[in-house]
mmCIF file with all atom_site columns, C-alpha atoms in Angstrom:
data_model
loop_
_atom_site.group_PDB
_atom_site.id
_atom_site.type_symbol
_atom_site.label_atom_id
_atom_site.label_alt_id
_atom_site.label_comp_id
_atom_site.label_asym_id
_atom_site.label_entity_id
_atom_site.label_seq_id
_atom_site.pdbx_PDB_ins_code
_atom_site.Cartn_x
_atom_site.Cartn_y
_atom_site.Cartn_z
_atom_site.occupancy
_atom_site.B_iso_or_equiv
_atom_site.pdbx_formal_charge
_atom_site.auth_seq_id
_atom_site.auth_comp_id
_atom_site.auth_asym_id
_atom_site.auth_atom_id
_atom_site.pdbx_PDB_model_num
ATOM 1   C CA . MET A 1 1   ? 37.688 -6.105  -5.696 1.00 69.00 ? 25  MET A CA 1
ATOM 2   C CA . LYS A 1 2   ? 36.954 -6.731  -2.046 1.00 73.00 ? 26  LYS A CA 1
ATOM 3   C CA . SER A 1 3   ? 39.702 -7.491  0.417  1.00 77.00 ? 27  SER A CA 1
ATOM 4   C CA . TRP A 1 4   ? 40.213 -9.287  3.677  1.00 80.00 ? 28  TRP A CA 1
ATOM 5   C CA . SER A 1 5   ? 43.041 -8.319  6.029  1.00 87.00 ? 29  SER A CA 1
ATOM 6   C CA . TYR A 1 6   ? 44.931 -10.624 8.357  1.00 89.00 ? 30  TYR A CA 1
ATOM 7   C CA . LEU A 1 7   ? 47.404 -9.790  11.096 1.00 91.00 ? 31  LEU A CA 1
ATOM 8   C CA . VAL A 1 8   ? 50.075 -12.493 10.913 1.00 95.00 ? 32  VAL A CA 1
ATOM 9   C CA . THR A 1 9   ? 52.453 -12.834 13.869 1.00 95.00 ? 33  THR A CA 1
ATOM 10  C CA . LEU A 1 10  ? 55.401 -15.211 14.058 1.00 96.00 ? 34  LEU A CA 1
ATOM 11  C CA . ALA A 1 11  ? 57.476 -15.884 17.179 1.00 97.00 ? 35  ALA A CA 1
ATOM 12  C CA . GLY A 1 12  ? 61.098 -16.977 16.908 1.00 97.00 ? 36  GLY A CA 1
ATOM 13  C CA . VAL A 1 13  ? 63.144 -18.540 19.694 1.00 97.00 ? 37  VAL A CA 1
ATOM 14  C CA . ASN A 1 14  ? 66.910 -18.076 20.091 1.00 97.00 ? 38  ASN A CA 1
ATOM 15  C CA . GLU A 1 15  ? 69.477 -20.429 21.645 1.00 95.00 ? 39  GLU A CA 1
ATOM 16  C CA . LYS A 1 16  ? 68.887 -18.923 25.124 1.00 96.00 ? 40  LYS A CA 1
ATOM 17  C CA . GLY A 1 17  ? 65.152 -19.624 24.902 1.00 95.00 ? 41  GLY A CA 1
ATOM 18  C CA . GLU A 1 18  ? 64.264 -15.957 24.478 1.00 96.00 ? 42  GLU A CA 1
ATOM 19  C CA . VAL A 1 19  ? 61.328 -15.170 22.216 1.00 97.00 ? 43  VAL A CA 1
ATOM 20  C CA . LYS A 1 20  ? 60.880 -12.347 19.731 1.00 97.00 ? 44  LYS A CA 1
ATOM 21  C CA . GLN A 1 21  ? 57.833 -11.640 17.583 1.00 97.00 ? 45  GLN A CA 1
ATOM 22  C CA . GLU A 1 22  ? 57.503 -10.094 14.136 1.00 97.00 ? 46  GLU A CA 1
ATOM 23  C CA . GLU A 1 23  ? 54.224 -9.303  12.471 1.00 95.00 ? 47  GLU A CA 1
ATOM 24  C CA . ALA A 1 24  ? 52.780 -8.373  9.119  1.00 96.00 ? 48  ALA A CA 1
ATOM 25  C CA . LEU A 1 25  ? 49.510 -7.077  7.756  1.00 95.00 ? 49  LEU A CA 1
ATOM 26  C CA . TYR A 1 26  ? 48.521 -9.470  4.960  1.00 96.00 ? 50  TYR A CA 1
ATOM 27  C CA . ILE A 1 27  ? 45.802 -8.265  2.584  1.00 94.00 ? 51  ILE A CA 1
ATOM 28  C CA . VAL A 1 28  ? 43.988 -10.788 0.410  1.00 94.00 ? 52  VAL A CA 1
ATOM 29  C CA . ALA A 1 29  ? 41.936 -9.717  -2.624 1.00 92.00 ? 53  ALA A CA 1
ATOM 30  C CA . THR A 1 30  ? 38.621 -11.520 -2.988 1.00 83.00 ? 54  THR A CA 1
ATOM 31  C CA . PRO A 1 31  ? 36.176 -11.507 -5.893 1.00 74.00 ? 55  PRO A CA 1
ATOM 32  C CA . MET A 1 32  ? 33.165 -9.206  -5.820 1.00 70.00 ? 56  MET A CA 1
ATOM 33  C CA . ASP A 1 33  ? 30.854 -12.259 -6.085 1.00 66.00 ? 57  ASP A CA 1
ATOM 34  C CA . GLU A 1 34  ? 28.245 -11.708 -3.359 1.00 65.00 ? 58  GLU A CA 1
ATOM 35  C CA . ASN A 1 35  ? 27.512 -15.451 -3.190 1.00 64.00 ? 59  ASN A CA 1
ATOM 36  C CA . LEU A 1 36  ? 30.922 -15.972 -1.541 1.00 57.00 ? 60  LEU A CA 1
ATOM 37  C CA . PHE A 1 37  ? 29.804 -13.791 1.360  1.00 56.00 ? 61  PHE A CA 1
ATOM 38  C CA . LYS A 1 38  ? 26.434 -15.451 2.011  1.00 59.00 ? 62  LYS A CA 1
ATOM 39  C CA . ASP A 1 39  ? 27.688 -18.603 3.748  1.00 56.00 ? 63  ASP A CA 1
ATOM 40  C CA . VAL A 1 40  ? 28.073 -16.904 7.135  1.00 51.00 ? 64  VAL A CA 1
ATOM 41  C CA . LYS A 1 41  ? 26.432 -18.072 10.391 1.00 54.00 ? 65  LYS A CA 1
ATOM 42  C CA . TYR A 1 42  ? 25.328 -14.613 11.486 1.00 48.00 ? 66  TYR A CA 1
ATOM 43  C CA . SER A 1 43  ? 23.528 -12.770 8.706  1.00 50.00 ? 67  SER A CA 1
ATOM 44  C CA . CYS A 1 44  ? 24.533 -9.349  10.055 1.00 50.00 ? 68  CYS A CA 1
ATOM 45  C CA . PHE A 1 45  ? 28.120 -10.138 8.978  1.00 48.00 ? 69  PHE A CA 1
ATOM 46  C CA . SER A 1 46  ? 27.270 -11.587 5.564  1.00 45.00 ? 70  SER A CA 1
ATOM 47  C CA . GLU A 1 47  ? 27.971 -8.367  3.636  1.00 52.00 ? 71  GLU A CA 1
ATOM 48  C CA . HIS A 1 48  ? 31.377 -7.862  5.196  1.00 53.00 ? 72  HIS A CA 1
ATOM 49  C CA . TYR A 1 49  ? 32.846 -11.251 6.020  1.00 60.00 ? 73  TYR A CA 1
ATOM 50  C CA . ILE A 1 50  ? 34.035 -13.960 3.680  1.00 65.00 ? 74  ILE A CA 1
ATOM 51  C CA . PRO A 1 51  ? 34.371 -17.460 5.131  1.00 70.00 ? 75  PRO A CA 1
ATOM 52  C CA . GLU A 1 52  ? 37.992 -18.607 5.289  1.00 75.00 ? 76  GLU A CA 1
ATOM 53  C CA . GLU A 1 53  ? 37.432 -21.544 2.936  1.00 78.00 ? 77  GLU A CA 1
ATOM 54  C CA . ASN A 1 54  ? 36.205 -19.089 0.284  1.00 74.00 ? 78  ASN A CA 1
ATOM 55  C CA . ALA A 1 55  ? 39.199 -16.804 0.876  1.00 77.00 ? 79  ALA A CA 1
ATOM 56  C CA . ILE A 1 56  ? 41.488 -19.827 0.406  1.00 84.00 ? 80  ILE A CA 1
ATOM 57  C CA . LYS A 1 57  ? 39.668 -21.049 -2.692 1.00 87.00 ? 81  LYS A CA 1
ATOM 58  C CA . HIS A 1 58  ? 39.116 -17.686 -4.432 1.00 85.00 ? 82  HIS A CA 1
ATOM 59  C CA . GLY A 1 59  ? 41.424 -15.166 -2.751 1.00 90.00 ? 83  GLY A CA 1
ATOM 60  C CA . GLN A 1 60  ? 44.737 -13.881 -4.060 1.00 95.00 ? 84  GLN A CA 1
ATOM 61  C CA . ALA A 1 61  ? 47.654 -12.271 -2.289 1.00 96.00 ? 85  ALA A CA 1
ATOM 62  C CA . TYR A 1 62  ? 47.317 -8.517  -2.736 1.00 97.00 ? 86  TYR A CA 1
ATOM 63  C CA . ALA A 1 63  ? 49.523 -6.559  -0.329 1.00 97.00 ? 87  ALA A CA 1
ATOM 64  C CA . LEU A 1 64  ? 51.798 -6.819  2.692  1.00 97.00 ? 88  LEU A CA 1
ATOM 65  C CA . GLY A 1 65  ? 52.656 -4.288  5.365  1.00 98.00 ? 89  GLY A CA 1
ATOM 66  C CA . VAL A 1 66  ? 55.709 -4.708  7.611  1.00 98.00 ? 90  VAL A CA 1
ATOM 67  C CA . ASP A 1 67  ? 57.795 -2.369  9.788  1.00 95.00 ? 91  ASP A CA 1
ATOM 68  C CA . PHE A 1 68  ? 61.041 -3.213  8.002  1.00 97.00 ? 92  PHE A CA 1
ATOM 69  C CA . GLU A 1 69  ? 62.468 -3.252  4.495  1.00 96.00 ? 93  GLU A CA 1
ATOM 70  C CA . ILE A 1 70  ? 62.154 -6.586  2.709  1.00 97.00 ? 94  ILE A CA 1
ATOM 71  C CA . GLU A 1 71  ? 65.365 -7.677  0.990  1.00 95.00 ? 95  GLU A CA 1
ATOM 72  C CA . ASN A 1 72  ? 64.881 -9.151  -2.494 1.00 96.00 ? 96  ASN A CA 1
ATOM 73  C CA . PRO A 1 73  ? 61.092 -8.809  -2.463 1.00 97.00 ? 97  PRO A CA 1
ATOM 74  C CA . GLU A 1 74  ? 60.803 -10.455 -5.895 1.00 97.00 ? 98  GLU A CA 1
ATOM 75  C CA . GLU A 1 75  ? 61.799 -13.777 -4.247 1.00 96.00 ? 99  GLU A CA 1
ATOM 76  C CA . TYR A 1 76  ? 58.456 -13.677 -2.425 1.00 97.00 ? 100 TYR A CA 1
ATOM 77  C CA . GLY A 1 77  ? 56.261 -12.779 -5.395 1.00 97.00 ? 101 GLY A CA 1
ATOM 78  C CA . ILE A 1 78  ? 56.268 -9.074  -4.584 1.00 98.00 ? 102 ILE A CA 1
ATOM 79  C CA . GLU A 1 79  ? 56.098 -6.760  -7.582 1.00 98.00 ? 103 GLU A CA 1
ATOM 80  C CA . PHE A 1 80  ? 56.759 -3.353  -5.995 1.00 97.00 ? 104 PHE A CA 1
ATOM 81  C CA . PHE A 1 81  ? 56.556 -1.151  -2.901 1.00 97.00 ? 105 PHE A CA 1
ATOM 82  C CA . ASN A 1 82  ? 53.749 1.423   -2.873 1.00 97.00 ? 106 ASN A CA 1
ATOM 83  C CA . GLU A 1 83  ? 55.213 4.371   -0.965 1.00 95.00 ? 107 GLU A CA 1
ATOM 84  C CA . ASP A 1 84  ? 51.881 6.188   -0.599 1.00 96.00 ? 108 ASP A CA 1
ATOM 85  C CA . ASP A 1 85  ? 50.280 3.261   1.231  1.00 95.00 ? 109 ASP A CA 1
ATOM 86  C CA . GLU A 1 86  ? 53.551 1.872   2.646  1.00 96.00 ? 110 GLU A CA 1
ATOM 87  C CA . LEU A 1 87  ? 52.602 -1.579  1.356  1.00 97.00 ? 111 LEU A CA 1
ATOM 88  C CA . TYR A 1 88  ? 54.411 -4.178  -0.681 1.00 98.00 ? 112 TYR A CA 1
ATOM 89  C CA . ILE A 1 89  ? 52.176 -5.232  -3.593 1.00 98.00 ? 113 ILE A CA 1
ATOM 90  C CA . PHE A 1 90  ? 52.197 -8.845  -4.754 1.00 98.00 ? 114 PHE A CA 1
ATOM 91  C CA . LYS A 1 91  ? 52.266 -9.876  -8.408 1.00 97.00 ? 115 LYS A CA 1
ATOM 92  C CA . GLU A 1 92  ? 48.827 -10.804 -9.716 1.00 95.00 ? 116 GLU A CA 1
ATOM 93  C CA . GLY A 1 93  ? 47.647 -14.388 -9.572 1.00 95.00 ? 117 GLY A CA 1
ATOM 94  C CA . ILE A 1 94  ? 49.336 -15.610 -6.363 1.00 97.00 ? 118 ILE A CA 1
ATOM 95  C CA . PRO A 1 95  ? 46.855 -17.783 -4.427 1.00 96.00 ? 119 PRO A CA 1
ATOM 96  C CA . MET A 1 96  ? 46.024 -16.794 -0.855 1.00 95.00 ? 120 MET A CA 1
ATOM 97  C CA . LYS A 1 97  ? 47.855 -19.772 0.726  1.00 96.00 ? 121 LYS A CA 1
ATOM 98  C CA . GLU A 1 98  ? 50.984 -19.216 -1.366 1.00 97.00 ? 122 GLU A CA 1
ATOM 99  C CA . GLY A 1 99  ? 50.998 -15.575 -0.306 1.00 97.00 ? 123 GLY A CA 1
ATOM 100 C CA . LEU A 1 100 ? 50.645 -16.545 3.362  1.00 97.00 ? 124 LEU A CA 1
ATOM 101 C CA . LYS A 1 101 ? 53.544 -18.968 3.010  1.00 97.00 ? 125 LYS A CA 1
ATOM 102 C CA . ASN A 1 102 ? 55.633 -16.120 1.577  1.00 98.00 ? 126 ASN A CA 1
ATOM 103 C CA . VAL A 1 103 ? 54.637 -13.878 4.494  1.00 98.00 ? 127 VAL A CA 1
ATOM 104 C CA . PHE A 1 104 ? 56.011 -16.520 6.872  1.00 97.00 ? 128 PHE A CA 1
ATOM 105 C CA . LYS A 1 105 ? 59.228 -16.776 4.835  1.00 98.00 ? 129 LYS A CA 1
ATOM 106 C CA . ILE A 1 106 ? 59.710 -13.013 5.113  1.00 98.00 ? 130 ILE A CA 1
ATOM 107 C CA . LEU A 1 107 ? 59.074 -13.002 8.874  1.00 98.00 ? 131 LEU A CA 1
ATOM 108 C CA . MET A 1 108 ? 61.352 -16.033 9.371  1.00 98.00 ? 132 MET A CA 1
ATOM 109 C CA . LYS A 1 109 ? 64.179 -14.343 7.489  1.00 97.00 ? 133 LYS A CA 1
ATOM 110 C CA . LYS A 1 110 ? 63.836 -11.217 9.666  1.00 97.00 ? 134 LYS A CA 1
ATOM 111 C CA . LEU A 1 111 ? 63.897 -13.288 12.863 1.00 98.00 ? 135 LEU A CA 1
ATOM 112 C CA . GLU A 1 112 ? 66.828 -15.408 11.596 1.00 97.00 ? 136 GLU A CA 1
ATOM 113 C CA . LYS A 1 113 ? 68.921 -12.274 11.004 1.00 96.00 ? 137 LYS A CA 1
ATOM 114 C CA . GLU A 1 114 ? 68.473 -11.412 14.675 1.00 96.00 ? 138 GLU A CA 1
ATOM 115 C CA . GLY A 1 115 ? 69.327 -14.932 15.901 1.00 97.00 ? 139 GLY A CA 1
ATOM 116 C CA . PHE A 1 116 ? 65.776 -16.038 16.689 1.00 97.00 ? 140 PHE A CA 1
ATOM 117 C CA . ASN A 1 117 ? 65.715 -19.101 14.454 1.00 94.00 ? 141 ASN A CA 1
ATOM 118 C CA . LYS A 1 118 ? 65.962 -22.129 16.765 1.00 94.00 ? 142 LYS A CA 1
ATOM 119 C CA . ASP A 1 119 ? 62.194 -22.599 16.604 1.00 95.00 ? 143 ASP A CA 1
ATOM 120 C CA . PHE A 1 120 ? 59.182 -20.784 15.134 1.00 96.00 ? 144 PHE A CA 1
ATOM 121 C CA . GLU A 1 121 ? 55.598 -20.623 16.334 1.00 94.00 ? 145 GLU A CA 1
ATOM 122 C CA . THR A 1 122 ? 52.511 -18.926 14.943 1.00 94.00 ? 146 THR A CA 1
ATOM 123 C CA . ILE A 1 123 ? 50.614 -16.597 17.274 1.00 92.00 ? 147 ILE A CA 1
ATOM 124 C CA . ARG A 1 124 ? 46.820 -16.899 17.198 1.00 87.00 ? 148 ARG A CA 1
ATOM 125 C CA . ASP A 1 125 ? 44.783 -13.777 17.848 1.00 83.00 ? 149 ASP A CA 1
ATOM 126 C CA . ILE A 1 126 ? 41.743 -11.920 16.567 1.00 75.00 ? 150 ILE A CA 1
ATOM 127 C CA . GLY A 1 127 ? 42.294 -11.074 12.920 1.00 71.00 ? 151 GLY A CA 1
ATOM 128 C CA . THR A 1 128 ? 44.548 -14.042 12.130 1.00 79.00 ? 152 THR A CA 1
ATOM 129 C CA . PRO A 1 129 ? 43.877 -16.893 9.755  1.00 83.00 ? 153 PRO A CA 1
ATOM 130 C CA . SER A 1 130 ? 42.851 -20.167 11.405 1.00 86.00 ? 154 SER A CA 1
ATOM 131 C CA . GLU A 1 131 ? 45.498 -22.003 13.413 1.00 89.00 ? 155 GLU A CA 1
ATOM 132 C CA . ASP A 1 132 ? 45.410 -24.989 11.031 1.00 91.00 ? 156 ASP A CA 1
ATOM 133 C CA . LEU A 1 133 ? 45.965 -22.790 7.976  1.00 92.00 ? 157 LEU A CA 1
ATOM 134 C CA . MET A 1 134 ? 48.800 -20.854 9.621  1.00 92.00 ? 158 MET A CA 1
ATOM 135 C CA . ARG A 1 135 ? 50.537 -24.052 10.761 1.00 93.00 ? 159 ARG A CA 1
ATOM 136 C CA . GLU A 1 136 ? 50.210 -25.619 7.308  1.00 94.00 ? 160 GLU A CA 1
ATOM 137 C CA . CYS A 1 137 ? 51.720 -22.571 5.587  1.00 95.00 ? 161 CYS A CA 1
ATOM 138 C CA . LEU A 1 138 ? 54.457 -22.179 8.220  1.00 95.00 ? 162 LEU A CA 1
ATOM 139 C CA . LEU A 1 139 ? 55.518 -25.824 7.863  1.00 95.00 ? 163 LEU A CA 1
ATOM 140 C CA . GLU A 1 140 ? 55.640 -25.453 4.065  1.00 96.00 ? 164 GLU A CA 1
ATOM 141 C CA . ALA A 1 141 ? 57.736 -22.281 4.447  1.00 96.00 ? 165 ALA A CA 1
ATOM 142 C CA . ILE A 1 142 ? 60.158 -24.060 6.809  1.00 95.00 ? 166 ILE A CA 1
ATOM 143 C CA . LYS A 1 143 ? 60.526 -26.989 4.371  1.00 94.00 ? 167 LYS A CA 1
ATOM 144 C CA . GLU A 1 144 ? 61.350 -24.609 1.512  1.00 91.00 ? 168 GLU A CA 1
ATOM 145 C CA . LYS A 1 145 ? 63.921 -22.463 3.324  1.00 77.00 ? 169 LYS A CA 1
#
C-alpha cells in the first residue's frame, strides 16, 4: 500500500462573526500500481505523487489524525483508534471522497460544540485536496448533518 496525506482545515464562524479553525491529517491508501503515478507533469515527482483524480478513483480512507477525541467514531466509518500512532483507522473499503466527507463532519461537529456553526469554509493551503473537491465534500457533509 502507498498512501497520500492531506491536511484538511475547516473554519467555523460564530454569531459574532469570529472565526475558529480545526484541522485534521487525512491519510488515503492508494494501490501499489505504478501506472497510477506516471500521469504527472514533472517526471521527478512521478514516483512519489499520485494525481488527485487517481486518488479519488482508486484511493480509500485509511487514517485520521486530530488533536481531540472523536465521539462515536463508528458513525464516521472509523473502526478503531491506534494509540501507538495516535490515529483513528477507518474501516476498509471507504472511498476517498466518502472519507473526506466524514472528516468534514467530524470537524463540523467539533466547531459546532464550541458555537462556531453559523457558517463553514474550507481553507486551501499546500497539502490540501483541490478546492473543488473540498467544497463538494463539505456541501455533502452539510446536507447530511
